mmCIF file of N, CA and C in Angstrom:
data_model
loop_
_atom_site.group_PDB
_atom_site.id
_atom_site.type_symbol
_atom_site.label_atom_id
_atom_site.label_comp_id
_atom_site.label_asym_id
_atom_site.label_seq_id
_atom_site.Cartn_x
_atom_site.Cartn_y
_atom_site.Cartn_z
ATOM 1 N N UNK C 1 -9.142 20.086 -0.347
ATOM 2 C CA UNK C 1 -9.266 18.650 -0.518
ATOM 3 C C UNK C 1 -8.870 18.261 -1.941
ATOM 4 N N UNK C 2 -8.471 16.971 -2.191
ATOM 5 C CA UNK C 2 -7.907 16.005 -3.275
ATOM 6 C C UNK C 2 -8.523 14.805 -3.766
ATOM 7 N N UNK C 3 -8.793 14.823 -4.567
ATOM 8 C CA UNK C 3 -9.151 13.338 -4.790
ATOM 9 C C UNK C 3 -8.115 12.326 -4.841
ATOM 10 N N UNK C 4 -8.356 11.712 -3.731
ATOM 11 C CA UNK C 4 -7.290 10.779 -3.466
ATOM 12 C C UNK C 4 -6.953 9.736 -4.954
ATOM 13 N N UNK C 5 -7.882 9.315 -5.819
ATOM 14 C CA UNK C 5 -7.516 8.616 -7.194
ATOM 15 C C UNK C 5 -5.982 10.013 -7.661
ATOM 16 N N UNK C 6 -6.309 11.301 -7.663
ATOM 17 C CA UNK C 6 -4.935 11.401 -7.814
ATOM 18 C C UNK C 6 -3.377 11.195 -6.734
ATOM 19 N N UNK C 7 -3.740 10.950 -6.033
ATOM 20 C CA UNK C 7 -2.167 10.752 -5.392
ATOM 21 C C UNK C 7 -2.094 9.328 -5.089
ATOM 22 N N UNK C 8 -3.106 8.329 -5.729
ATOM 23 C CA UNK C 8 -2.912 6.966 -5.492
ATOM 24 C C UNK C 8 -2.590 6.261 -6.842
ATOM 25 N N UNK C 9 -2.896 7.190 -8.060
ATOM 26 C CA UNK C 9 -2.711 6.760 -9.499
ATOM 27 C C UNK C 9 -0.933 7.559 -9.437
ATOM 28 N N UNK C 10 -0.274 8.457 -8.775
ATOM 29 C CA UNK C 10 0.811 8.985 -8.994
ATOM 30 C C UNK C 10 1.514 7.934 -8.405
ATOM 31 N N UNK C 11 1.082 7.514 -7.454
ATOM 32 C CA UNK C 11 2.708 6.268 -6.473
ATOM 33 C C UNK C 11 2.619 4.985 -7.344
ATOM 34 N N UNK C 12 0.595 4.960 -8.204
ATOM 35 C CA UNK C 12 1.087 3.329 -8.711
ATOM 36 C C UNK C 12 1.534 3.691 -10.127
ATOM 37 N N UNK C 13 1.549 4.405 -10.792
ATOM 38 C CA UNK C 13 2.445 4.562 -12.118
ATOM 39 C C UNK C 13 4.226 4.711 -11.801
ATOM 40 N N UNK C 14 4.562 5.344 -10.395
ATOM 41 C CA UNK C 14 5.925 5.355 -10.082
ATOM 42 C C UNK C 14 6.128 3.948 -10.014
ATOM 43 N N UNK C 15 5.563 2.714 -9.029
ATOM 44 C CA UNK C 15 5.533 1.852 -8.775
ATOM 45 C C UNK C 15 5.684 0.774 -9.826
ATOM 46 N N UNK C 16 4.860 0.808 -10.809
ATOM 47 C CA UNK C 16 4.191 0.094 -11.685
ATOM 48 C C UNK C 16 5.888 -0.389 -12.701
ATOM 49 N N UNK C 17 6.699 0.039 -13.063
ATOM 50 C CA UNK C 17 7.463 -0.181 -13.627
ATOM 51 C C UNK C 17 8.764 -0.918 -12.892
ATOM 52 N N UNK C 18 9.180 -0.384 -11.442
ATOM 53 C CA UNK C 18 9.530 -0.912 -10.603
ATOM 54 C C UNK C 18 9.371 -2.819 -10.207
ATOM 55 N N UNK C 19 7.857 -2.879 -9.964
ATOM 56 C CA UNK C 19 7.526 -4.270 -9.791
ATOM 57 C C UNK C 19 7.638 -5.167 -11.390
ATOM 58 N N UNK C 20 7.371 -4.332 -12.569
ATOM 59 C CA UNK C 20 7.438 -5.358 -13.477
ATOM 60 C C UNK C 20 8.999 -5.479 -13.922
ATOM 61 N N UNK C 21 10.001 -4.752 -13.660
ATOM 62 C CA UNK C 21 11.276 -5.316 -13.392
ATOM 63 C C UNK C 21 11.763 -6.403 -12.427
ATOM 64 N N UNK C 22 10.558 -6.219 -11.089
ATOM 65 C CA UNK C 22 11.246 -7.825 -10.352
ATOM 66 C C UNK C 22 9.966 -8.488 -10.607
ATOM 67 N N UNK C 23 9.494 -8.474 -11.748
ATOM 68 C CA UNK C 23 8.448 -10.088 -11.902
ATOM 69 C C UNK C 23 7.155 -9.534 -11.030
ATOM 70 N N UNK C 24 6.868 -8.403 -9.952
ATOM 71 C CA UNK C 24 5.931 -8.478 -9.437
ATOM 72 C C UNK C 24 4.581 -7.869 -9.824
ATOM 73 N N UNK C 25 3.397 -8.582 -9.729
ATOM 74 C CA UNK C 25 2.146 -8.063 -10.437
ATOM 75 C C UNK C 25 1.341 -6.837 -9.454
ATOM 76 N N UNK C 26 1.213 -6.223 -9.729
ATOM 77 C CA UNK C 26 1.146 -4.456 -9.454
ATOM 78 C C UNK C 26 -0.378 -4.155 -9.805
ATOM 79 N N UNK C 27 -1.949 -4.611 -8.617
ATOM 80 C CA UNK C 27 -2.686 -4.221 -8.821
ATOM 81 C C UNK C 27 -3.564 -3.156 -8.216
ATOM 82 N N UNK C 28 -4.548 -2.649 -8.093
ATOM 83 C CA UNK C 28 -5.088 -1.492 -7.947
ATOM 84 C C UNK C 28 -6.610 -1.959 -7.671
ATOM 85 N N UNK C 29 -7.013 -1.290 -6.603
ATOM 86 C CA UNK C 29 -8.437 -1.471 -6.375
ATOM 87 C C UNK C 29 -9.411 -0.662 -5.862
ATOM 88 N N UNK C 30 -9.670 -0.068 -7.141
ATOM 89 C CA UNK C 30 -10.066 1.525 -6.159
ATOM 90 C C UNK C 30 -12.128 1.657 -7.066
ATOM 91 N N UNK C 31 -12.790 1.199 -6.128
ATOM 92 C CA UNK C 31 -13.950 1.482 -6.897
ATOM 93 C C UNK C 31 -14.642 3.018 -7.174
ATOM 94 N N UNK C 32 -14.001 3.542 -6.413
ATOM 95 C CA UNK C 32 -14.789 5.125 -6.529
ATOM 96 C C UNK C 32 -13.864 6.051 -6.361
ATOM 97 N N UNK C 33 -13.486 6.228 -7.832
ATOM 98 C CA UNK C 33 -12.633 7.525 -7.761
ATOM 99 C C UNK C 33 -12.791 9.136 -7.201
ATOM 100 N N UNK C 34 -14.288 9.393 -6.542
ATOM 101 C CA UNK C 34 -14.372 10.879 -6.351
ATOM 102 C C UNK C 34 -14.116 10.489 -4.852
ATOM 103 N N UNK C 35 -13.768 9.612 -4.444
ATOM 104 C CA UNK C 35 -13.239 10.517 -2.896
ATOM 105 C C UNK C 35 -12.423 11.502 -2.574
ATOM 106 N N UNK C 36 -12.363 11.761 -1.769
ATOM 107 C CA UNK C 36 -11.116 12.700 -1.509
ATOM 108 C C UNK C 36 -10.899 12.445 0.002
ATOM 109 N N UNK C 37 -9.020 13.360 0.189
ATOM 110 C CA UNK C 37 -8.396 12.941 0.714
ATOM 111 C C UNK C 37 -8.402 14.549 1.804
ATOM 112 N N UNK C 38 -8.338 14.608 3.324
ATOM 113 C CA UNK C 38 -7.674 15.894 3.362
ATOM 114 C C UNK C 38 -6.495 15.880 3.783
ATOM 115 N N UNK C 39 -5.589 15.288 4.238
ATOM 116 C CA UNK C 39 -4.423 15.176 4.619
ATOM 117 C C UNK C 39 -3.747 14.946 3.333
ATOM 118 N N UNK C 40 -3.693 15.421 2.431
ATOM 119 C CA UNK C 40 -2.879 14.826 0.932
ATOM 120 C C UNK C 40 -1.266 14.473 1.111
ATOM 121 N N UNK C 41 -0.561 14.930 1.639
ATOM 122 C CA UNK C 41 0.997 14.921 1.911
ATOM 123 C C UNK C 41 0.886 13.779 3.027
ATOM 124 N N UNK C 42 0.429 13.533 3.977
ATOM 125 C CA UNK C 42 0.543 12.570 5.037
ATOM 126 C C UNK C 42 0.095 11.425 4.084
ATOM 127 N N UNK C 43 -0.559 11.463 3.271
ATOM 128 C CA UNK C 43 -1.429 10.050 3.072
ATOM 129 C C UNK C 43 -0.237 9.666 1.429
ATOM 130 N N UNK C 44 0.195 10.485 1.071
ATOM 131 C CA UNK C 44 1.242 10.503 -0.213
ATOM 132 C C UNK C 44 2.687 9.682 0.881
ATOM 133 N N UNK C 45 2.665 10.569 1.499
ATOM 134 C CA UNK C 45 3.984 9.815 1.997
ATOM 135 C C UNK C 45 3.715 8.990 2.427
ATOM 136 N N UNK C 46 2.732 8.468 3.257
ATOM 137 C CA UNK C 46 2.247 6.793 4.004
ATOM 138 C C UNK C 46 2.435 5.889 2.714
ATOM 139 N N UNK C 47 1.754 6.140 1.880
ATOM 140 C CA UNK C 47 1.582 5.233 0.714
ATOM 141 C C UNK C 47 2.822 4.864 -0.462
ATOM 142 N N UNK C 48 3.838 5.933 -0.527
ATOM 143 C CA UNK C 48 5.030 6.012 -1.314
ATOM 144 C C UNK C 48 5.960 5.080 0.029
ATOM 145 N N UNK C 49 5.895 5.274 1.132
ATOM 146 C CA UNK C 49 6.845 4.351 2.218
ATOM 147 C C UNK C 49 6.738 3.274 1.725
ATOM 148 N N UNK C 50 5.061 2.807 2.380
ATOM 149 C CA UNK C 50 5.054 1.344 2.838
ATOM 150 C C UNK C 50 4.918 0.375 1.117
ATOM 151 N N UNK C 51 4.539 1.157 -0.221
ATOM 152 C CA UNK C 51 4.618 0.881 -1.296
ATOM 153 C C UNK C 51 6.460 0.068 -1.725
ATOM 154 N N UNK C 52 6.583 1.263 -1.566
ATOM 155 C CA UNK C 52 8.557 0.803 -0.995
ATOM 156 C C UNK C 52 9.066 -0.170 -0.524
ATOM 157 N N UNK C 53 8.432 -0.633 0.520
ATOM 158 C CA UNK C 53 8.935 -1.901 1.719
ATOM 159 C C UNK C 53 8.098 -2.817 1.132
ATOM 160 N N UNK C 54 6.925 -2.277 0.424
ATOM 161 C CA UNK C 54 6.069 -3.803 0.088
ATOM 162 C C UNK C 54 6.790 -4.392 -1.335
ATOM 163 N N UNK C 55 7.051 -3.405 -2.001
ATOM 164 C CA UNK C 55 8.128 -3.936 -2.930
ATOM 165 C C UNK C 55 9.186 -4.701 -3.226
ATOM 166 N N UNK C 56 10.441 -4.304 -2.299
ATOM 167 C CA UNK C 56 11.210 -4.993 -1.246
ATOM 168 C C UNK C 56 11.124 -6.191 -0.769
ATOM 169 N N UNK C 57 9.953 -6.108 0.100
ATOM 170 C CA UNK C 57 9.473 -7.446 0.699
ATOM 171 C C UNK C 57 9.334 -8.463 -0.097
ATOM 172 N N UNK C 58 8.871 -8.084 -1.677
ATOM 173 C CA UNK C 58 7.999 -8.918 -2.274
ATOM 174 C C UNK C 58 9.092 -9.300 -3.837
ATOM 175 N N UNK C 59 10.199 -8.780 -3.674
ATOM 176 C CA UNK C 59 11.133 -8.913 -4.902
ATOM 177 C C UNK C 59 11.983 -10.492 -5.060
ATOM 178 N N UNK C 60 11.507 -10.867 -4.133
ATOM 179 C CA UNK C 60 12.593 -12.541 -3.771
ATOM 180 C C UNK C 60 11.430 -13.322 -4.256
ATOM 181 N N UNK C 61 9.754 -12.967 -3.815
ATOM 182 C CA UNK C 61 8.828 -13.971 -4.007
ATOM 183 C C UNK C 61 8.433 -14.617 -5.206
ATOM 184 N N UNK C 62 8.381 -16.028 -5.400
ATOM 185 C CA UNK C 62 7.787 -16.486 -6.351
ATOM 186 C C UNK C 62 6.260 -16.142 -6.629
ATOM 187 N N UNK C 63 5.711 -15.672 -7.341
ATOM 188 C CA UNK C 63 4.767 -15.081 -8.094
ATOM 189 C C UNK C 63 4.090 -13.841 -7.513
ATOM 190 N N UNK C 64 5.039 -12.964 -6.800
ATOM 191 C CA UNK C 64 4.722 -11.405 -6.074
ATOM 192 C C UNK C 64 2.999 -11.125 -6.410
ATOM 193 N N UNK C 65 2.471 -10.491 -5.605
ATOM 194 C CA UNK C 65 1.943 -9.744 -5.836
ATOM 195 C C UNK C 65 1.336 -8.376 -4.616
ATOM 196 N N UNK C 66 1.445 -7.512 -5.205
ATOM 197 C CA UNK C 66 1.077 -5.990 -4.219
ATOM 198 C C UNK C 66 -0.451 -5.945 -4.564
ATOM 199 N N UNK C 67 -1.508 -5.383 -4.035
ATOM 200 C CA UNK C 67 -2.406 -5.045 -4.026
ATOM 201 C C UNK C 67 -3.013 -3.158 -3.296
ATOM 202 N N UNK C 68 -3.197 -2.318 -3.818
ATOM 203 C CA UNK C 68 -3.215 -1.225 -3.456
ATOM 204 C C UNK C 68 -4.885 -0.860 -3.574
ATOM 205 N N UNK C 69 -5.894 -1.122 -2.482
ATOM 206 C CA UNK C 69 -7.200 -0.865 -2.275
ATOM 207 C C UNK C 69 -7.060 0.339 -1.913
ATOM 208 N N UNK C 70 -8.286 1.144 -2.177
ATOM 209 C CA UNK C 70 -8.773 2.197 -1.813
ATOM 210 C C UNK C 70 -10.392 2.095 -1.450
ATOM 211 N N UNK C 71 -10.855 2.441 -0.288
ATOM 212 C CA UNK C 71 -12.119 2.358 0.308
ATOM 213 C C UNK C 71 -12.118 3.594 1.330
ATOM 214 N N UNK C 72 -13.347 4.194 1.207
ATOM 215 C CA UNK C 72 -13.519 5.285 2.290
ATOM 216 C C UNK C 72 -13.323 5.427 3.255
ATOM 217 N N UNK C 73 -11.996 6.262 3.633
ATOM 218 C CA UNK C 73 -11.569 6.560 5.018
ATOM 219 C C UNK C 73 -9.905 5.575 5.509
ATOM 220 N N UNK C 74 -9.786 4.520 4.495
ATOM 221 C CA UNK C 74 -8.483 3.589 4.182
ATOM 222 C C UNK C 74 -8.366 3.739 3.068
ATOM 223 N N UNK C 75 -7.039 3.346 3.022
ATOM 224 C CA UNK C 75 -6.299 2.643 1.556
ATOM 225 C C UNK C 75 -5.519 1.404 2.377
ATOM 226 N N UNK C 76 -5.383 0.496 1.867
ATOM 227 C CA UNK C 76 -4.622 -0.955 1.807
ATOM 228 C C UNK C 76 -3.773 -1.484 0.956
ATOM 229 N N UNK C 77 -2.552 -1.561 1.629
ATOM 230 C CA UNK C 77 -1.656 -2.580 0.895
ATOM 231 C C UNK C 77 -1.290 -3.826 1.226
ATOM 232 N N UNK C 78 -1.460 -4.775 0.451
ATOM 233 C CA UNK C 78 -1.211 -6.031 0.616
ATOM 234 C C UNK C 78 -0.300 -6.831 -0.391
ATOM 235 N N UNK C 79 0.445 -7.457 0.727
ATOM 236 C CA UNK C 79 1.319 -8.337 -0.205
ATOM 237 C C UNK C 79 1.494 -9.809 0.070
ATOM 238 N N UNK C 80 2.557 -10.444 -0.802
ATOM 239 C CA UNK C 80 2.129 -11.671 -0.323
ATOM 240 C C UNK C 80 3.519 -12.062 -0.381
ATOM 241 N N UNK C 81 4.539 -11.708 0.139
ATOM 242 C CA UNK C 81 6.028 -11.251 -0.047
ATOM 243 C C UNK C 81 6.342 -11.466 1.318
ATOM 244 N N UNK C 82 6.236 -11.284 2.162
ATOM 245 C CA UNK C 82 6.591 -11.401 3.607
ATOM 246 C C UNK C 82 5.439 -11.329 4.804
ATOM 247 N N UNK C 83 6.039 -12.418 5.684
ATOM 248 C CA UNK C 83 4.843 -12.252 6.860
ATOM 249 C C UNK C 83 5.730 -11.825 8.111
ATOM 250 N N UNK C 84 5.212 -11.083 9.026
ATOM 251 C CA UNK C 84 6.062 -10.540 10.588
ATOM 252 C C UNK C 84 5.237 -11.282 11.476
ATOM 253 N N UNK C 85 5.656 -11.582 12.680
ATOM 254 C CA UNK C 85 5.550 -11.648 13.873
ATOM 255 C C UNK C 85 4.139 -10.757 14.520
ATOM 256 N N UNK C 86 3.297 -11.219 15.460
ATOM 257 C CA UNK C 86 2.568 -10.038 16.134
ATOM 258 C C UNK C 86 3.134 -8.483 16.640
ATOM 259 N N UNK C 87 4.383 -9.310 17.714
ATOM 260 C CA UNK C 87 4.980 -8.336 17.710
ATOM 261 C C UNK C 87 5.354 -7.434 17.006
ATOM 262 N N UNK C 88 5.978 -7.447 15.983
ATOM 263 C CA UNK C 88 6.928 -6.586 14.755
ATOM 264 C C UNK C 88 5.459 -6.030 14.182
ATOM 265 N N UNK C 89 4.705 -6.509 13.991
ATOM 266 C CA UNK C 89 3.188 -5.768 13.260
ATOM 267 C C UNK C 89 2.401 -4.536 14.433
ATOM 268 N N UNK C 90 2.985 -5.235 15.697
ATOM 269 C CA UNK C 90 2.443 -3.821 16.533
ATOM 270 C C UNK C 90 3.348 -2.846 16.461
ATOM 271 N N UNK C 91 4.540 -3.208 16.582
ATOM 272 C CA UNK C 91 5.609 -1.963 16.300
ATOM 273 C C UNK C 91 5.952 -1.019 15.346
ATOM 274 N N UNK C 92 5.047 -1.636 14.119
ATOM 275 C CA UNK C 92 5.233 -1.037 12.956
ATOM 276 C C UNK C 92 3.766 -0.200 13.119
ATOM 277 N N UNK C 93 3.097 -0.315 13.657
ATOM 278 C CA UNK C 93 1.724 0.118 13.405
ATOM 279 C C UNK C 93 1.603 1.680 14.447
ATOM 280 N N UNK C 94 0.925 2.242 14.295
ATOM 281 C CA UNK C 94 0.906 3.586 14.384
ATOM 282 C C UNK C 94 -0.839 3.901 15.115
ATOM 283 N N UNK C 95 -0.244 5.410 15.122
ATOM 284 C CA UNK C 95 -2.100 6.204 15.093
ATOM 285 C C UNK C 95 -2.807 5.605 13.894
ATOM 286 N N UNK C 96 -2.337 5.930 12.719
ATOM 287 C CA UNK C 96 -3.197 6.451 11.321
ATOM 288 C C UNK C 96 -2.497 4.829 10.730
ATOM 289 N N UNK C 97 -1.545 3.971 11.014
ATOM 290 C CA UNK C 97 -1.024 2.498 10.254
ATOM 291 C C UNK C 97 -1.479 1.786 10.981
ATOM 292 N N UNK C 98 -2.363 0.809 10.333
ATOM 293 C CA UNK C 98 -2.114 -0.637 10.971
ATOM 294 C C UNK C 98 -1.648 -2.272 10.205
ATOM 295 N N UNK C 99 -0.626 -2.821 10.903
ATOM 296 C CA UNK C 99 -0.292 -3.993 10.200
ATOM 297 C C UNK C 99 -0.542 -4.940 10.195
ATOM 298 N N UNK C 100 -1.236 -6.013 9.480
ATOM 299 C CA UNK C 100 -1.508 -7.516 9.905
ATOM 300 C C UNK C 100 -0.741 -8.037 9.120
ATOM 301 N N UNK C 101 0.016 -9.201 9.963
ATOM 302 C CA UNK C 101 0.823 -9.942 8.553
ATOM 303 C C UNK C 101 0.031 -11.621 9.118
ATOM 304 N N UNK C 102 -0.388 -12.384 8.183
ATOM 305 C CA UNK C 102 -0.423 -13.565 8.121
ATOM 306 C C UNK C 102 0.524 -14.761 7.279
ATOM 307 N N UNK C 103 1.104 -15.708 7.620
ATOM 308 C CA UNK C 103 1.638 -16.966 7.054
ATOM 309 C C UNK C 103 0.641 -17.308 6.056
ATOM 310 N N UNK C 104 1.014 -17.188 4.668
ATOM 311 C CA UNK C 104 0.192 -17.947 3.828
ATOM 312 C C UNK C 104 -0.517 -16.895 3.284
ATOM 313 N N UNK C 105 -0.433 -15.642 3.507
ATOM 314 C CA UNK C 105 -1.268 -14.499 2.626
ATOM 315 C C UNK C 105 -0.490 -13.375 2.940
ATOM 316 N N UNK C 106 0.434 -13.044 3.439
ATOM 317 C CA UNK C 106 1.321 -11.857 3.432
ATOM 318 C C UNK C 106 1.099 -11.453 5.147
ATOM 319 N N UNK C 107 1.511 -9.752 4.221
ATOM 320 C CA UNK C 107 1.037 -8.292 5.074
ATOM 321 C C UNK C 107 0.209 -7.241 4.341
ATOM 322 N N UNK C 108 -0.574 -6.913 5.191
ATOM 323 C CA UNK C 108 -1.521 -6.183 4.517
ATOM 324 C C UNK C 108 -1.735 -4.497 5.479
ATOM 325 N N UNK C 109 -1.134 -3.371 5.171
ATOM 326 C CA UNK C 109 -0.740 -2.259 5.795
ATOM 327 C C UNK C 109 -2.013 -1.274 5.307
ATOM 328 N N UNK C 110 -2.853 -1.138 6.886
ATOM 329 C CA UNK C 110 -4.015 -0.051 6.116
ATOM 330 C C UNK C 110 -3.509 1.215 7.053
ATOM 331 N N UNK C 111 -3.543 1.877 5.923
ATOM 332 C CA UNK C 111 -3.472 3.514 6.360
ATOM 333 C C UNK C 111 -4.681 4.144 6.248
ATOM 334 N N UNK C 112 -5.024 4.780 7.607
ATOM 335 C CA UNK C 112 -6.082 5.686 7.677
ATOM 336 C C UNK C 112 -6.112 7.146 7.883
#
C-alpha cells in the first residue's frame, strides 16, 4: 500500500504548471494525508487521464477552475470548463469512474 497524498501530490505538481499557463486555477483538497491507496497504478493513471481532459476542457474557460478532492475510498475532479449530456456522462463512466456533468457548475469525475 501507498499513501495516496503521494501519487495525488505527483499529477498535481505535473499539472500545476500546465493550468497556470492557460490562466487555470489548480486546487487541491485533500484533508487527510495518511490514507492509502491499494491499486496505486490504476488510480495514477485514472487521475493523470481525466486530469488531462479536465484541463483541456477547461483551457477556453473564462476563469477555469479544476478541483482535485481526495476523501476515503474517492478522489474527485471537478471542473467548471465543460458540461456533457446524460448520455455522454454514462458512456464515459465505468466500474471504478463516475461522471456528472451539470450546466452552470461543470463535470465532476469521481474515481473509486
Amino acid at each position: 500500500m501507498e499513501r495516496v497524498s503521494e501519487v495525488i501530490n505527483n499529477i498535481y505538481q505535473k499539472y500545476l504548471p500546465i493550468a497556470k499557463q492557460f490562466g487555470i486555477t489548480l486546487d487541491l483538497d485533500f484533508p487527510d494525508i495518511t490514507l492509502t491507496v491499494h491499486e496505486k497504478e490504476r488510480i495514477k493513471e485514472s487521475v493523470d487521464k481525466h486530469m488531462r481532459l479536465a484541463v483541456d476542457r477547461s483551457k477556453n474557460t473564462k476563469n477555469a477552475r479544476i478541483i482535485i478532492a481526495v476523501r476515503p475510498g474517492k478522489i474527485t475532479i471537478t471542473d467548471n470548463g465543460t458540461t456533457f449530456s446524460k448520455s455522454t456522462s454514462e458512456l464515459i463512466s465505468s466500474e471504478h469512474i463516475k461522471v456528472k456533468s451539470r450546466v452552470g457548475f461543470g463535470t465532476t469525475v469521481t474515481i473509486e
